[in-house]
Structure formats: structure tokens, C-alpha cells
Amino acid sequence: MNKKIGLLALLALTLNTSPAFAESEGSMAKQALMLPVRMVAMGGGMVFGIPVAIVRRTGARSVGFSEQFADNIGGKEHMIPLGMASLMGVPFGMVVGTAEGVYSGGRNSISHGWEKPFSLDSFSMGEELDSH
């Protein structure tokens, strides 16, 4: 029985004298403190970033579809075919752009909101809308 107590005491002494990993403890504490910030940043990215992404995608898709349809009826360089094509291009662009904007805005808010909280990319305002 005394040998068991001696072995436990020796084990306790070796555990207490082991080196402390201050860097890992500091980064773990930082990660724990950053968790609420990251969660709020992701939520803010969802609330504000998704509508921004929808507007950006809808505009780009509406112009793209209008030019594509105008090329089929006379060319996008001329105003009349472009105006006629926009009657179909804008609604198509709104439908496709809304779906893409919800996806891209949600994706940006999650990925960038976690990596770089409250950055322009997390609110879908960066240079590239879908930067991943």
C-alpha cells in the first residue's frame, strides 16, 4: 500500500513539474474569447451581407442576360435590341441573381465572418463577391 502511495506521489510531482505551454494556452484563451465575436460577425454578415450580395448578383445577371438576349435579336451594341431584350433579361437576372446572392452572401458571411470578423468580404462588399 505504501508503494502505491509513493508511486502516486511521484506521479503527482512529475505532472506538476512538466513545462507549461503558455503559447497554446494563450491561443486557446484567445480562440475562446473570439467565439462570440465570430458568431456576431457571422450573424451580421447574414443580415447585411446577403441583401448586398443579392443586389450585386441581380444587377450583374440582369445586364448579362439582357446582353445575351440582345445578341440573339440584333446585337447588344444597338439600343433598340438591348431595350427589347431587357424585358426578358431583367426578370431572368432577378430570379437567378437572387438565388446566387443568397448562396454567395451566406457562404461569405460564414467563411469570412469566421476567418476575418467584420471584414468587407464577410458583408459581401469585397472586390470579388464569391472569393472562395
PDB file of C-alpha atoms in Angstrom:
ATOM      1  CA  MET A   1       0.000   0.000   0.000  1.00  0.00           C
ATOM      2  CA  ASN A   2       2.870   2.388   0.822  1.00  0.00           C
ATOM      3  CA  LYS A   3       4.392   1.642  -2.565  1.00  0.00           C
ATOM      4  CA  LYS A   4       1.166   2.704  -4.272  1.00  0.00           C
ATOM      5  CA  ILE A   5       1.067   5.965  -2.320  1.00  0.00           C
ATOM      6  CA  GLY A   6       4.723   6.601  -3.113  1.00  0.00           C
ATOM      7  CA  LEU A   7       4.087   5.917  -6.802  1.00  0.00           C
ATOM      8  CA  LEU A   8       1.116   8.272  -6.842  1.00  0.00           C
ATOM      9  CA  ALA A   9       3.160  10.984  -5.087  1.00  0.00           C
ATOM     10  CA  LEU A  10       5.956  10.570  -7.612  1.00  0.00           C
ATOM     11  CA  LEU A  11       3.465  10.765 -10.460  1.00  0.00           C
ATOM     12  CA  ALA A  12       1.924  13.896  -8.971  1.00  0.00           C
ATOM     13  CA  LEU A  13       5.319  15.548  -8.659  1.00  0.00           C
ATOM     14  CA  THR A  14       6.261  14.788 -12.252  1.00  0.00           C
ATOM     15  CA  LEU A  15       2.954  16.140 -13.540  1.00  0.00           C
ATOM     16  CA  ASN A  16       3.328  19.380 -11.598  1.00  0.00           C
ATOM     17  CA  THR A  17       6.864  19.967 -12.828  1.00  0.00           C
ATOM     18  CA  SER A  18       6.050  19.443 -16.501  1.00  0.00           C
ATOM     19  CA  PRO A  19       6.553  22.552 -18.636  1.00  0.00           C
ATOM     20  CA  ALA A  20       3.555  24.777 -19.219  1.00  0.00           C
ATOM     21  CA  PHE A  21       2.701  25.504 -22.805  1.00  0.00           C
ATOM     22  CA  ALA A  22       1.884  29.177 -22.456  1.00  0.00           C
ATOM     23  CA  GLU A  23       1.555  29.746 -26.176  1.00  0.00           C
ATOM     24  CA  SER A  24      -1.108  27.091 -26.613  1.00  0.00           C
ATOM     25  CA  GLU A  25      -2.948  28.273 -23.518  1.00  0.00           C
ATOM     26  CA  GLY A  26      -2.868  31.854 -24.773  1.00  0.00           C
ATOM     27  CA  SER A  27      -4.111  30.939 -28.208  1.00  0.00           C
ATOM     28  CA  MET A  28      -6.796  28.734 -26.697  1.00  0.00           C
ATOM     29  CA  ALA A  29      -7.948  31.622 -24.497  1.00  0.00           C
ATOM     30  CA  LYS A  30      -7.906  33.937 -27.497  1.00  0.00           C
ATOM     31  CA  GLN A  31      -9.959  31.454 -29.525  1.00  0.00           C
ATOM     32  CA  ALA A  32     -12.457  31.151 -26.673  1.00  0.00           C
ATOM     33  CA  LEU A  33     -12.783  34.924 -26.411  1.00  0.00           C
ATOM     34  CA  MET A  34     -13.119  35.301 -30.193  1.00  0.00           C
ATOM     35  CA  LEU A  35     -16.010  32.831 -30.410  1.00  0.00           C
ATOM     36  CA  PRO A  36     -18.771  35.341 -29.519  1.00  0.00           C
ATOM     37  CA  VAL A  37     -17.201  37.948 -31.809  1.00  0.00           C
ATOM     38  CA  ARG A  38     -17.116  35.471 -34.677  1.00  0.00           C
ATOM     39  CA  MET A  39     -20.705  34.402 -34.076  1.00  0.00           C
ATOM     40  CA  VAL A  40     -21.924  38.015 -34.096  1.00  0.00           C
ATOM     41  CA  ALA A  41     -19.871  38.722 -37.229  1.00  0.00           C
ATOM     42  CA  MET A  42     -21.404  35.739 -38.990  1.00  0.00           C
ATOM     43  CA  GLY A  43     -24.898  36.851 -37.965  1.00  0.00           C
ATOM     44  CA  GLY A  44     -24.213  40.389 -39.146  1.00  0.00           C
ATOM     45  CA  GLY A  45     -22.887  39.026 -42.409  1.00  0.00           C
ATOM     46  CA  MET A  46     -26.120  37.106 -42.867  1.00  0.00           C
ATOM     47  CA  VAL A  47     -28.340  40.088 -42.072  1.00  0.00           C
ATOM     48  CA  PHE A  48     -26.451  42.694 -44.099  1.00  0.00           C
ATOM     49  CA  GLY A  49     -24.279  40.670 -46.467  1.00  0.00           C
ATOM     50  CA  ILE A  50     -26.989  38.554 -48.082  1.00  0.00           C
ATOM     51  CA  PRO A  51     -29.031  41.555 -49.303  1.00  0.00           C
ATOM     52  CA  VAL A  52     -25.839  43.193 -50.592  1.00  0.00           C
ATOM     53  CA  ALA A  53     -24.930  40.004 -52.450  1.00  0.00           C
ATOM     54  CA  ILE A  54     -28.453  39.754 -53.880  1.00  0.00           C
ATOM     55  CA  VAL A  55     -28.298  43.307 -55.241  1.00  0.00           C
ATOM     56  CA  ARG A  56     -24.824  42.768 -56.707  1.00  0.00           C
ATOM     57  CA  ARG A  57     -25.698  39.422 -58.299  1.00  0.00           C
ATOM     58  CA  THR A  58     -29.070  40.630 -59.575  1.00  0.00           C
ATOM     59  CA  GLY A  59     -27.505  43.631 -61.282  1.00  0.00           C
ATOM     60  CA  ALA A  60     -24.731  41.605 -62.884  1.00  0.00           C
ATOM     61  CA  ARG A  61     -27.078  38.836 -64.033  1.00  0.00           C
ATOM     62  CA  SER A  62     -29.680  41.270 -65.404  1.00  0.00           C
ATOM     63  CA  VAL A  63     -27.070  43.021 -67.534  1.00  0.00           C
ATOM     64  CA  GLY A  64     -25.587  39.702 -68.629  1.00  0.00           C
ATOM     65  CA  PHE A  65     -28.909  38.176 -69.646  1.00  0.00           C
ATOM     66  CA  SER A  66     -30.022  41.368 -71.399  1.00  0.00           C
ATOM     67  CA  GLU A  67     -26.826  41.490 -73.448  1.00  0.00           C
ATOM     68  CA  GLN A  68     -27.077  37.794 -74.245  1.00  0.00           C
ATOM     69  CA  PHE A  69     -30.682  38.118 -75.411  1.00  0.00           C
ATOM     70  CA  ALA A  70     -29.847  41.289 -77.363  1.00  0.00           C
ATOM     71  CA  ASP A  71     -27.120  39.427 -79.260  1.00  0.00           C
ATOM     72  CA  ASN A  72     -29.785  37.000 -80.438  1.00  0.00           C
ATOM     73  CA  ILE A  73     -32.037  39.737 -81.885  1.00  0.00           C
ATOM     74  CA  GLY A  74     -29.640  42.251 -83.376  1.00  0.00           C
ATOM     75  CA  GLY A  75     -26.663  42.933 -81.138  1.00  0.00           C
ATOM     76  CA  LYS A  76     -26.015  44.487 -77.768  1.00  0.00           C
ATOM     77  CA  GLU A  77     -24.311  47.473 -79.364  1.00  0.00           C
ATOM     78  CA  HIS A  78     -27.673  48.883 -80.508  1.00  0.00           C
ATOM     79  CA  MET A  79     -30.121  50.466 -78.122  1.00  0.00           C
ATOM     80  CA  ILE A  80     -33.371  49.061 -79.532  1.00  0.00           C
ATOM     81  CA  PRO A  81     -32.419  45.358 -79.355  1.00  0.00           C
ATOM     82  CA  LEU A  82     -30.910  45.916 -75.924  1.00  0.00           C
ATOM     83  CA  GLY A  83     -34.092  47.615 -74.708  1.00  0.00           C
ATOM     84  CA  MET A  84     -36.270  44.819 -76.077  1.00  0.00           C
ATOM     85  CA  ALA A  85     -34.003  42.162 -74.613  1.00  0.00           C
ATOM     86  CA  SER A  86     -34.066  43.807 -71.197  1.00  0.00           C
ATOM     87  CA  LEU A  87     -37.783  42.994 -70.977  1.00  0.00           C
ATOM     88  CA  MET A  88     -36.738  39.362 -70.595  1.00  0.00           C
ATOM     89  CA  GLY A  89     -33.202  39.813 -69.265  1.00  0.00           C
ATOM     90  CA  VAL A  90     -34.110  41.752 -66.132  1.00  0.00           C
ATOM     91  CA  PRO A  91     -36.674  39.242 -64.787  1.00  0.00           C
ATOM     92  CA  PHE A  92     -34.366  36.311 -65.548  1.00  0.00           C
ATOM     93  CA  GLY A  93     -31.496  38.195 -63.906  1.00  0.00           C
ATOM     94  CA  MET A  94     -33.576  38.914 -60.820  1.00  0.00           C
ATOM     95  CA  VAL A  95     -34.530  35.280 -60.324  1.00  0.00           C
ATOM     96  CA  VAL A  96     -31.053  33.864 -60.930  1.00  0.00           C
ATOM     97  CA  GLY A  97     -29.297  36.731 -59.134  1.00  0.00           C
ATOM     98  CA  THR A  98     -31.460  36.347 -56.044  1.00  0.00           C
ATOM     99  CA  ALA A  99     -30.674  32.650 -55.755  1.00  0.00           C
ATOM    100  CA  GLU A 100     -26.960  33.215 -56.342  1.00  0.00           C
ATOM    101  CA  GLY A 101     -26.921  36.158 -53.932  1.00  0.00           C
ATOM    102  CA  VAL A 102     -28.459  34.146 -51.113  1.00  0.00           C
ATOM    103  CA  TYR A 103     -25.891  31.401 -51.661  1.00  0.00           C
ATOM    104  CA  SER A 104     -22.879  33.705 -52.072  1.00  0.00           C
ATOM    105  CA  GLY A 105     -23.865  36.028 -49.236  1.00  0.00           C
ATOM    106  CA  GLY A 106     -24.412  33.147 -46.848  1.00  0.00           C
ATOM    107  CA  ARG A 107     -21.169  31.498 -47.852  1.00  0.00           C
ATOM    108  CA  ASN A 108     -19.187  34.729 -47.482  1.00  0.00           C
ATOM    109  CA  SER A 109     -20.712  35.537 -44.106  1.00  0.00           C
ATOM    110  CA  ILE A 110     -19.848  32.116 -42.727  1.00  0.00           C
ATOM    111  CA  SER A 111     -16.357  31.712 -44.126  1.00  0.00           C
ATOM    112  CA  HIS A 112     -15.126  35.305 -43.881  1.00  0.00           C
ATOM    113  CA  GLY A 113     -17.071  36.012 -40.692  1.00  0.00           C
ATOM    114  CA  TRP A 114     -15.124  33.216 -39.025  1.00  0.00           C
ATOM    115  CA  GLU A 115     -11.697  33.972 -40.522  1.00  0.00           C
ATOM    116  CA  LYS A 116     -11.822  37.789 -40.569  1.00  0.00           C
ATOM    117  CA  PRO A 117     -14.783  39.007 -38.473  1.00  0.00           C
ATOM    118  CA  PHE A 118     -16.456  42.216 -39.661  1.00  0.00           C
ATOM    119  CA  SER A 119     -14.364  42.493 -42.822  1.00  0.00           C
ATOM    120  CA  LEU A 120     -15.770  43.811 -46.100  1.00  0.00           C
ATOM    121  CA  ASP A 121     -15.686  40.295 -47.502  1.00  0.00           C
ATOM    122  CA  SER A 122     -17.890  38.987 -44.699  1.00  0.00           C
ATOM    123  CA  PHE A 123     -20.527  41.560 -45.723  1.00  0.00           C
ATOM    124  CA  SER A 124     -20.142  40.681 -49.442  1.00  0.00           C
ATOM    125  CA  MET A 125     -18.649  44.108 -50.181  1.00  0.00           C
ATOM    126  CA  GLY A 126     -15.181  42.921 -51.244  1.00  0.00           C
ATOM    127  CA  GLU A 127     -13.699  43.014 -54.712  1.00  0.00           C
ATOM    128  CA  GLU A 128     -14.883  39.529 -55.593  1.00  0.00           C
ATOM    129  CA  LEU A 129     -18.335  38.517 -54.493  1.00  0.00           C
ATOM    130  CA  ASP A 130     -17.591  34.805 -54.313  1.00  0.00           C
ATOM    131  CA  SER A 131     -13.963  34.784 -53.254  1.00  0.00           C
ATOM    132  CA  HIS A 132     -13.752  31.097 -52.281  1.00  0.00           C
TER     133      HIS A 132
END
